[in-house]
Tab-separated table of C-alpha atoms in Angstrom:
chain	number	residue	atom	x	y	z
A	164	MET	CA	-45.483	-35.347	-1.454
A	165	ILE	CA	-46.089	-36.496	-5.031
A	166	LYS	CA	-46.698	-40.044	-3.848
A	167	ASP	CA	-49.127	-38.877	-1.157
A	168	LEU	CA	-50.858	-36.619	-3.653
A	169	ALA	CA	-51.269	-39.452	-6.164
A	170	TRP	CA	-52.646	-41.782	-3.486
A	171	LEU	CA	-55.139	-39.170	-2.246
A	172	PHE	CA	-56.140	-38.388	-5.832
A	173	GLY	CA	-56.944	-42.042	-6.512
A	174	PHE	CA	-58.650	-42.437	-3.132
A	175	MET	CA	-60.979	-39.483	-3.755
A	176	LEU	CA	-61.642	-40.466	-7.357
A	177	ARG	CA	-62.627	-44.007	-6.372
A	178	GLY	CA	-64.804	-42.679	-3.580
A	179	THR	CA	-66.524	-40.271	-5.937
A	180	PHE	CA	-67.419	-42.800	-8.635
A	181	ARG	CA	-68.162	-45.755	-6.383
A	182	LYS	CA	-71.903	-45.181	-6.811
A	183	ARG	CA	-73.680	-45.395	-10.150
A	184	SER	CA	-75.592	-42.212	-9.378
A	185	SER	CA	-72.291	-40.328	-9.401
A	186	TRP	CA	-71.687	-41.327	-13.018
A	187	MET	CA	-75.055	-39.861	-13.962
A	188	LEU	CA	-74.480	-36.727	-11.900
A	189	TYR	CA	-71.025	-35.882	-13.179
A	190	LEU	CA	-71.041	-37.343	-16.702
A	191	GLY	CA	-74.706	-37.682	-17.608
A	192	LEU	CA	-75.919	-34.176	-16.812
A	193	PRO	CA	-73.623	-32.397	-19.324
A	194	VAL	CA	-75.010	-34.634	-22.077
A	195	VAL	CA	-78.545	-33.933	-20.854
A	196	GLY	CA	-77.781	-30.211	-21.085
A	197	VAL	CA	-76.742	-30.542	-24.736
A	198	LEU	CA	-79.822	-32.638	-25.510
A	199	THR	CA	-82.069	-30.072	-23.811
A	200	SER	CA	-80.636	-27.231	-25.883
A	201	VAL	CA	-81.168	-29.257	-29.073
A	202	LEU	CA	-84.796	-29.886	-28.132
A	203	LEU	CA	-85.356	-26.220	-27.265
A	204	TYR	CA	-84.130	-25.011	-30.652
A	205	SER	CA	-85.266	-27.900	-32.848
A	206	GLY	CA	-88.581	-26.172	-33.655
A	207	THR	CA	-87.226	-22.716	-34.422
A	208	GLN	CA	-87.405	-23.184	-38.206
A	209	SER	CA	-90.716	-21.752	-39.440
A	210	PRO	CA	-92.765	-23.957	-41.788
A	211	PRO	CA	-93.515	-22.600	-45.273
A	212	LEU	CA	-96.578	-20.403	-45.702
A	213	ARG	CA	-99.404	-22.355	-47.362
A	214	VAL	CA	-101.286	-20.138	-49.832
A	215	ALA	CA	-104.371	-20.946	-51.902
A	216	ILE	CA	-104.741	-18.912	-55.099
A	217	VAL	CA	-108.313	-18.380	-56.280
A	218	ASN	CA	-107.998	-16.942	-59.800
A	219	GLU	CA	-111.448	-15.881	-61.011
A	220	ASP	CA	-110.051	-13.528	-63.652
A	221	GLY	CA	-109.652	-16.299	-66.179
A	222	ALA	CA	-106.623	-16.297	-68.444
A	223	ALA	CA	-105.878	-12.584	-68.018
A	224	ARG	CA	-102.153	-12.053	-68.108
A	225	ILE	CA	-101.706	-9.809	-65.051
A	226	ALA	CA	-103.752	-12.183	-62.892
A	227	ALA	CA	-101.686	-15.149	-64.071
A	228	ASP	CA	-98.457	-13.228	-63.513
A	229	THR	CA	-99.573	-12.212	-60.018
A	230	ALA	CA	-100.289	-15.840	-59.135
A	231	ALA	CA	-96.899	-16.875	-60.525
A	232	TYR	CA	-95.197	-14.078	-58.574
A	233	VAL	CA	-96.684	-15.281	-55.280
A	234	GLY	CA	-95.731	-18.843	-56.131
A	235	GLY	CA	-92.132	-17.761	-56.645
A	236	LEU	CA	-91.776	-16.214	-53.188
A	237	ARG	CA	-89.458	-17.925	-50.736
A	238	GLU	CA	-90.992	-20.056	-48.006
A	239	VAL	CA	-94.356	-20.081	-49.773
A	240	GLN	CA	-96.265	-23.112	-51.035
A	241	VAL	CA	-99.184	-22.383	-53.380
A	242	GLN	CA	-102.030	-24.348	-54.882
A	243	GLU	CA	-104.891	-23.174	-57.078
A	244	LEU	CA	-108.356	-23.828	-55.673
A	245	GLY	CA	-111.918	-22.658	-56.095
A	246	ARG	CA	-113.366	-20.068	-53.729
A	247	GLU	CA	-115.491	-22.463	-51.667
A	248	GLU	CA	-112.793	-25.102	-51.451
A	249	ALA	CA	-110.272	-22.497	-50.353
A	250	LYS	CA	-112.621	-21.292	-47.599
A	251	LYS	CA	-112.972	-24.839	-46.288
A	252	GLU	CA	-109.209	-25.400	-46.294
A	253	ILE	CA	-108.617	-22.085	-44.514
A	254	ALA	CA	-111.258	-22.870	-41.894
A	255	SER	CA	-109.810	-26.336	-41.248
A	256	GLY	CA	-106.281	-24.976	-40.863
A	257	SER	CA	-104.904	-26.908	-43.829
A	258	LEU	CA	-104.014	-23.604	-45.504
A	259	ASP	CA	-102.784	-20.353	-43.995
A	260	VAL	CA	-104.076	-17.736	-46.412
A	261	ALA	CA	-106.119	-17.456	-49.615
A	262	LEU	CA	-105.361	-14.954	-52.388
A	263	LEU	CA	-108.561	-13.964	-54.231
A	264	LEU	CA	-108.225	-12.512	-57.746
A	265	GLU	CA	-111.743	-11.444	-58.727
A	266	PRO	CA	-113.040	-10.873	-62.275
A	267	GLY	CA	-111.749	-7.590	-63.700
A	268	PHE	CA	-108.627	-7.545	-61.547
A	269	SER	CA	-106.223	-7.495	-64.504
A	270	ALA	CA	-108.086	-4.680	-66.251
A	271	ALA	CA	-108.134	-2.582	-63.079
A	272	ALA	CA	-104.426	-3.186	-62.510
A	273	ALA	CA	-103.643	-2.189	-66.097
A	274	ALA	CA	-105.640	1.009	-65.561
A	275	GLY	CA	-103.424	1.882	-62.594
A	276	HIS	CA	-106.019	1.196	-59.883
A	277	PRO	CA	-105.623	-2.431	-58.709
A	278	GLN	CA	-108.962	-3.674	-57.418
A	279	GLY	CA	-110.591	-7.048	-56.994
A	280	ILE	CA	-107.745	-8.584	-55.007
A	281	ALA	CA	-108.034	-9.758	-51.398
A	282	LEU	CA	-106.274	-11.899	-48.815
A	283	GLU	CA	-108.296	-14.067	-46.449
A	284	SER	CA	-107.001	-15.861	-43.373
A	285	VAL	CA	-108.264	-16.866	-39.948
A	286	LYS	CA	-104.768	-16.369	-38.496
A	287	GLY	CA	-104.659	-12.607	-38.861
A	288	ALA	CA	-102.025	-10.144	-39.988
A	289	SER	CA	-99.145	-12.228	-38.625
A	290	VAL	CA	-99.718	-14.610	-41.545
A	291	THR	CA	-100.843	-12.230	-44.291
A	292	ALA	CA	-98.288	-9.458	-43.676
A	293	TYR	CA	-95.482	-11.058	-45.700
A	294	VAL	CA	-97.601	-11.828	-48.782
A	295	LYS	CA	-99.359	-8.449	-48.556
A	296	SER	CA	-96.112	-6.485	-48.461
A	297	MET	CA	-94.718	-8.347	-51.466
A	298	LEU	CA	-97.969	-7.931	-53.431
A	299	ASP	CA	-98.084	-4.212	-52.634
A	300	ALA	CA	-94.610	-3.772	-54.106
A	301	TYR	CA	-95.476	-5.822	-57.198
A	302	LEU	CA	-98.773	-4.047	-57.903
A	303	SER	CA	-97.202	-0.643	-57.248
A	304	ASN	CA	-94.795	-1.354	-60.095
A	305	VAL	CA	-97.698	-2.311	-62.375
A	306	ALA	CA	-99.523	0.899	-61.422
A	307	ALA	CA	-96.380	2.939	-62.138
A	308	ILE	CA	-96.164	1.386	-65.605
A	309	SER	CA	-99.821	2.276	-66.194
A	310	ARG	CA	-99.238	5.907	-65.225
A	311	ALA	CA	-96.192	6.068	-67.483
A	312	ALA	CA	-98.224	4.685	-70.412
A	313	ASP	CA	-100.867	7.401	-69.821
A	314	GLY	CA	-103.711	5.403	-71.354
A	315	ASP	CA	-101.712	4.109	-74.332
A	316	GLY	CA	-102.492	0.381	-74.382
A	317	ALA	CA	-99.655	-0.502	-76.745
A	318	ALA	CA	-97.129	1.410	-74.656
A	319	PHE	CA	-98.378	-0.292	-71.503
A	320	GLU	CA	-98.075	-3.728	-73.094
A	321	ALA	CA	-94.531	-2.999	-74.249
A	322	MET	CA	-93.373	-1.650	-70.874
A	323	TYR	CA	-95.152	-4.386	-68.950
A	324	ALA	CA	-93.578	-7.074	-71.149
A	325	ALA	CA	-90.137	-5.566	-70.539
A	326	TYR	CA	-90.829	-5.452	-66.791
A	327	ARG	CA	-92.094	-9.024	-66.707
A	328	ASP	CA	-89.234	-10.417	-68.786
A	329	GLY	CA	-86.751	-8.565	-66.594
A	330	ALA	CA	-84.027	-6.749	-68.455
A	331	PHE	CA	-81.978	-6.836	-65.259
A	332	LYS	CA	-81.087	-10.216	-63.833
A	333	LEU	CA	-80.444	-10.821	-60.167
A	334	THR	CA	-77.976	-13.449	-59.098
A	335	ALA	CA	-78.464	-14.720	-55.571
A	336	GLU	CA	-76.165	-16.826	-53.445
A	337	SER	CA	-77.318	-18.588	-50.324
A	338	ALA	CA	-75.437	-18.113	-47.080
A	339	ARG	CA	-75.716	-20.647	-44.309
A	340	ASP	CA	-77.678	-19.317	-41.343
A	341	THR	CA	-75.552	-19.924	-38.257
A	342	SER	CA	-77.739	-18.029	-35.787
A	343	VAL	CA	-79.662	-21.110	-34.665
A	344	ALA	CA	-76.479	-23.170	-34.234
A	345	ARG	CA	-74.840	-20.387	-32.231
A	346	SER	CA	-77.910	-19.990	-30.022
A	347	MET	CA	-78.036	-23.745	-29.517
A	348	SER	CA	-74.351	-23.937	-28.596
A	349	ALA	CA	-74.687	-20.940	-26.238
A	350	GLN	CA	-77.597	-22.630	-24.480
A	351	ALA	CA	-75.685	-25.914	-24.184
A	352	ILE	CA	-72.646	-24.102	-22.770
A	353	GLY	CA	-74.889	-22.252	-20.320
A	354	PHE	CA	-76.215	-25.553	-18.992
A	355	LEU	CA	-72.666	-26.940	-18.888
A	356	ILE	CA	-71.525	-23.980	-16.773
A	357	LEU	CA	-74.350	-24.646	-14.316
A	358	PHE	CA	-73.453	-28.344	-14.064
A	359	MET	CA	-69.757	-27.539	-13.654
A	360	LEU	CA	-70.515	-25.296	-10.694
A	361	MET	CA	-72.798	-27.895	-9.135
A	362	SER	CA	-70.214	-30.636	-9.639
A	363	ALA	CA	-67.450	-28.493	-8.161
A	364	VAL	CA	-69.432	-27.873	-4.980
A	365	ASN	CA	-70.389	-31.546	-4.670
A	366	LEU	CA	-66.763	-32.618	-5.022
A	367	SER	CA	-65.474	-29.965	-2.631
A	368	GLU	CA	-68.048	-31.059	-0.068
A	369	MET	CA	-65.894	-34.163	0.318
A	370	LEU	CA	-63.685	-32.010	2.547
A	371	LEU	CA	-66.593	-31.345	4.895
A	372	LYS	CA	-67.895	-34.897	4.788
A	373	SER	CA	-64.447	-36.279	5.530
A	374	ARG	CA	-64.357	-34.110	8.646
A	375	GLU	CA	-67.848	-35.169	9.648
A	376	ASN	CA	-67.014	-38.880	9.404
A	377	ARG	CA	-63.505	-38.346	10.870
A	378	THR	CA	-61.731	-39.551	7.706
A	379	TYR	CA	-59.931	-36.224	7.531
A	380	LEU	CA	-58.497	-36.673	11.035
A	381	ARG	CA	-57.344	-40.224	10.308
A	382	ILE	CA	-55.539	-39.067	7.171
A	383	LEU	CA	-53.901	-36.161	8.977
A	384	SER	CA	-52.698	-38.518	11.693
A	385	SER	CA	-50.337	-39.794	8.998
A	386	PRO	CA	-47.523	-37.588	7.665
A	387	VAL	CA	-49.872	-36.105	5.005
A	388	PRO	CA	-50.135	-32.277	5.217
A	389	ALA	CA	-53.577	-30.676	5.148
A	390	GLY	CA	-52.595	-28.676	2.066
A	391	THR	CA	-51.885	-31.875	0.147
A	392	TYR	CA	-55.361	-33.152	0.990
A	393	VAL	CA	-56.980	-29.952	-0.325
A	394	LEU	CA	-54.742	-29.981	-3.417
A	395	ALA	CA	-55.766	-33.567	-4.188
A	396	ASN	CA	-59.417	-32.567	-3.956
A	397	THR	CA	-58.758	-29.651	-6.301
A	398	LEU	CA	-57.072	-31.920	-8.855
A	399	VAL	CA	-59.963	-34.394	-8.708
A	400	ASN	CA	-62.329	-31.488	-9.240
A	401	LEU	CA	-60.436	-30.186	-12.262
A	402	SER	CA	-60.084	-33.685	-13.746
A	403	VAL	CA	-63.811	-34.344	-13.532
A	404	MET	CA	-64.530	-30.978	-15.124
A	405	ALA	CA	-62.097	-31.649	-17.951
A	406	VAL	CA	-63.960	-34.873	-18.707
A	407	GLN	CA	-67.295	-33.042	-18.511
A	408	ILE	CA	-66.097	-30.399	-20.958
A	409	ALA	CA	-64.672	-32.945	-23.410
A	410	LEU	CA	-67.822	-35.067	-23.227
A	411	ALA	CA	-70.221	-32.143	-23.673
A	412	LEU	CA	-68.280	-30.593	-26.560
A	413	GLY	CA	-67.842	-33.981	-28.226
A	414	VAL	CA	-71.554	-34.761	-28.056
A	415	MET	CA	-72.419	-31.246	-29.200
A	416	ARG	CA	-70.073	-31.287	-32.201
A	417	PHE	CA	-69.928	-34.917	-33.293
A	418	GLY	CA	-73.195	-36.229	-31.876
A	419	PHE	CA	-75.574	-33.463	-32.959
A	420	GLY	CA	-73.399	-31.602	-35.461
A	421	ILE	CA	-73.702	-28.270	-33.622
A	422	ASP	CA	-71.077	-25.803	-34.809
A	423	ALA	CA	-70.020	-23.546	-31.943
A	424	GLY	CA	-68.604	-21.001	-34.393
A	425	MET	CA	-65.063	-21.343	-33.024
A	426	PRO	CA	-62.399	-24.071	-32.704
A	427	LEU	CA	-63.215	-26.638	-30.040
A	428	ALA	CA	-59.718	-26.301	-28.574
A	429	GLU	CA	-60.244	-22.594	-27.841
A	430	LEU	CA	-63.701	-23.237	-26.421
A	431	GLY	CA	-62.380	-26.058	-24.264
A	432	ALA	CA	-59.533	-23.888	-22.964
A	433	LEU	CA	-61.956	-21.137	-21.946
A	434	LEU	CA	-64.200	-23.624	-20.182
A	435	LEU	CA	-61.203	-25.148	-18.385
A	436	LEU	CA	-60.298	-21.674	-17.174
A	437	PHE	CA	-63.831	-21.306	-15.890
A	438	GLY	CA	-63.419	-24.726	-14.282
A	439	LEU	CA	-60.627	-23.203	-12.219
A	440	VAL	CA	-63.019	-20.431	-11.174
A	441	SER	CA	-65.652	-23.042	-10.302
A	442	VAL	CA	-63.229	-24.955	-8.080
A	443	SER	CA	-62.109	-21.795	-6.304
A	444	LEU	CA	-65.724	-20.751	-5.708
A	445	SER	CA	-66.637	-24.205	-4.415
A	446	LEU	CA	-63.694	-24.138	-1.992
A	447	ALA	CA	-64.813	-20.722	-0.753
A	448	ILE	CA	-68.343	-22.033	-0.205
A	449	VAL	CA	-67.012	-25.053	1.684
A	450	ALA	CA	-64.641	-22.905	3.725
A	451	PHE	CA	-67.473	-20.691	4.954
A	452	SER	CA	-69.785	-23.639	5.723
A	453	ARG	CA	-69.869	-25.463	9.042
A	454	SER	CA	-71.467	-28.612	7.612
A	455	SER	CA	-72.199	-30.283	4.290
A	456	ALA	CA	-75.881	-29.365	4.655
A	457	MET	CA	-74.953	-25.713	5.041
A	458	ALA	CA	-72.666	-25.926	2.000
A	459	SER	CA	-75.501	-27.384	-0.095
A	460	ALA	CA	-77.875	-24.634	0.994
A	461	LEU	CA	-75.288	-21.935	0.344
A	462	SER	CA	-74.471	-23.311	-3.103
A	463	ASN	CA	-78.165	-23.356	-4.047
A	464	PHE	CA	-78.424	-19.750	-2.929
A	465	ILE	CA	-75.400	-18.701	-5.017
A	466	ILE	CA	-75.151	-20.896	-8.120
A	467	THR	CA	-78.595	-20.867	-9.723
A	468	PRO	CA	-79.346	-17.139	-9.210
A	469	SER	CA	-75.883	-16.143	-10.431
A	470	CYS	CA	-76.269	-18.309	-13.551
A	471	LEU	CA	-79.652	-16.698	-14.140
A	472	LEU	CA	-78.246	-13.174	-13.855
A	473	ALA	CA	-75.216	-14.029	-15.999
A	474	GLY	CA	-77.319	-15.218	-18.941
A	475	CYS	CA	-76.708	-18.967	-18.819
A	476	PHE	CA	-80.377	-19.784	-19.433
A	477	PHE	CA	-81.348	-17.055	-21.908
A	478	PRO	CA	-79.501	-14.248	-23.734
A	479	ALA	CA	-78.425	-11.332	-21.580
A	480	SER	CA	-79.486	-8.958	-24.362
A	481	ILE	CA	-83.152	-9.395	-23.436
A	482	MET	CA	-82.544	-8.416	-19.803
A	483	PRO	CA	-83.122	-4.902	-18.455
A	484	GLU	CA	-80.034	-2.716	-18.279
A	485	THR	CA	-79.892	-2.868	-14.471
A	486	ILE	CA	-79.945	-6.675	-14.450
A	487	ARG	CA	-77.238	-6.788	-17.115
A	488	ARG	CA	-74.984	-4.585	-15.012
A	489	ILE	CA	-75.499	-6.851	-12.010
A	490	GLY	CA	-74.630	-9.825	-14.210
A	491	ASP	CA	-71.264	-8.234	-15.012
A	492	PHE	CA	-70.179	-9.130	-11.476
A	493	MET	CA	-70.700	-12.857	-12.177
A	494	PRO	CA	-67.798	-14.938	-13.556
A	495	GLN	CA	-70.251	-16.856	-15.745
A	496	ARG	CA	-70.988	-13.660	-17.676
A	497	TRP	CA	-67.314	-13.190	-18.492
A	498	VAL	CA	-66.804	-16.654	-19.895
A	499	LEU	CA	-69.986	-16.340	-21.967
A	500	THR	CA	-68.839	-12.922	-23.214
A	501	SER	CA	-65.438	-14.391	-24.089
A	502	ILE	CA	-67.064	-17.153	-26.116
A	503	ASP	CA	-69.260	-14.627	-27.914
A	504	ALA	CA	-66.198	-12.488	-28.680
A	505	LEU	CA	-64.350	-15.466	-30.167
A	506	GLN	CA	-67.380	-16.367	-32.264
A	507	SER	CA	-67.507	-12.792	-33.571
A	508	GLY	CA	-63.761	-12.572	-34.191
A	509	GLN	CA	-63.202	-9.851	-31.561
A	510	TYR	CA	-59.888	-11.247	-30.329
A	511	ALA	CA	-58.714	-7.937	-28.860
A	512	ASP	CA	-61.168	-8.296	-25.958
A	513	ILE	CA	-60.062	-11.803	-24.955
A	514	PRO	CA	-57.009	-10.877	-22.785
A	515	LEU	CA	-59.173	-8.635	-20.588
A	516	HIS	CA	-61.802	-11.351	-20.172
A	517	ILE	CA	-59.171	-13.948	-19.271
A	518	ALA	CA	-57.614	-11.552	-16.762
A	519	VAL	CA	-61.001	-10.989	-15.118
A	520	LEU	CA	-61.633	-14.741	-14.866
A	521	LEU	CA	-58.196	-15.276	-13.329
A	522	ALA	CA	-58.932	-12.469	-10.872
A	523	PHE	CA	-62.174	-14.181	-9.853
A	524	ALA	CA	-60.305	-17.456	-9.308
A	525	LEU	CA	-57.578	-15.733	-7.273
A	526	VAL	CA	-60.055	-13.911	-5.030
A	527	PHE	CA	-62.042	-17.075	-4.331
A	528	PHE	CA	-58.881	-19.113	-3.663
A	529	LEU	CA	-57.527	-16.480	-1.276
A	530	ALA	CA	-60.850	-16.292	0.566
A	531	ALA	CA	-60.946	-20.086	0.875
A	532	ALA	CA	-57.315	-20.291	2.037
A	533	PHE	CA	-57.852	-17.567	4.638
A	534	LYS	CA	-60.969	-19.183	6.057
A	535	LEU	CA	-59.638	-22.752	5.978
A	536	GLY	CA	-56.474	-21.610	7.717
A	537	ARG	CA	-58.519	-20.192	10.598
A	538	SER	CA	-61.032	-23.073	10.838
A	539	ASP	CA	-59.188	-25.818	12.638
A	540	ASP	CA	-61.978	-26.600	15.101
A	541	THR	CA	-63.460	-30.018	14.338
A	542	ARG	CA	-65.620	-30.297	17.417
A	543	SER	CA	-68.678	-28.993	15.569
A	544	PHE	CA	-68.696	-32.082	13.329
A	545	VAL	CA	-70.585	-34.863	15.062
């Protein structure tokens, strides 16, 4: 049996990759999926906010400090311009927002009633909201100092100097933002799951095509059992998927430097388990199809909608509750949830997820075995 199995394995593998288009279908599409996810998330980093500061209050200290405060904000680029020049830059789109500090602004702020300050932008509140909120907090502190001084100029100057110099120091440490990398890897894995399912059905269709062209009957005329033929097809299927997984993860990690947030070995093992589910589902589709055309139509009806409901193309968190509950009946959802659990360190949930995936594979295999065992009629294949 081992010798027959090895010969059938090589025979199917050579038949699968005889055409150049097969190389693109089975090995090129996973790489395309990774590249697509990189392109989708390559523009998610927001550019810095470009701010023009128009200081018409001269060398007044509060005005100068306000301009310096805005310049010190994160993700903000500032330049000092005149009023007319700033209007032209705003209108042309070269700048996002202009901060106007009119004459008398510093005196009004010191009196506890900040006036003579304005933000101008043609892009609306979506651009000015960040700078406005930070300025409100800053000027509220200045107004509080003014109220505490109660009209005493010397007291105000002393308290304001202490506030500006900062008796309390803040030490900040930067943490690497992994949200974009995790979203990118989740999208790439979602595409990989889709391509694995498509590849599994295409490879399992060899069973139908071999019946249609009578190759199956010629092989069975030899002492090769039908179960060995199906097992060889299953092994070819799993081998191709293993290569797809290794190629996609390798390109994702070493080609584009995408960190999946978990060891590649664990991610690969989960995807191989899903590969088993994919093969079992493809065998069930083939078993319930009377021709390769029917199998293709049935796979299109099942694979893409189920991937959509499971969250392979976009996060399930943005779906309505009803759709999310429907997606729980899809094996794709369980492998994606398992990956998310590993990324979050929730290892206690993994055994349940693996058990559910194995249950999916078992149900599909049993359905395929039952139907194939009762479908011995080859007269419908012309």
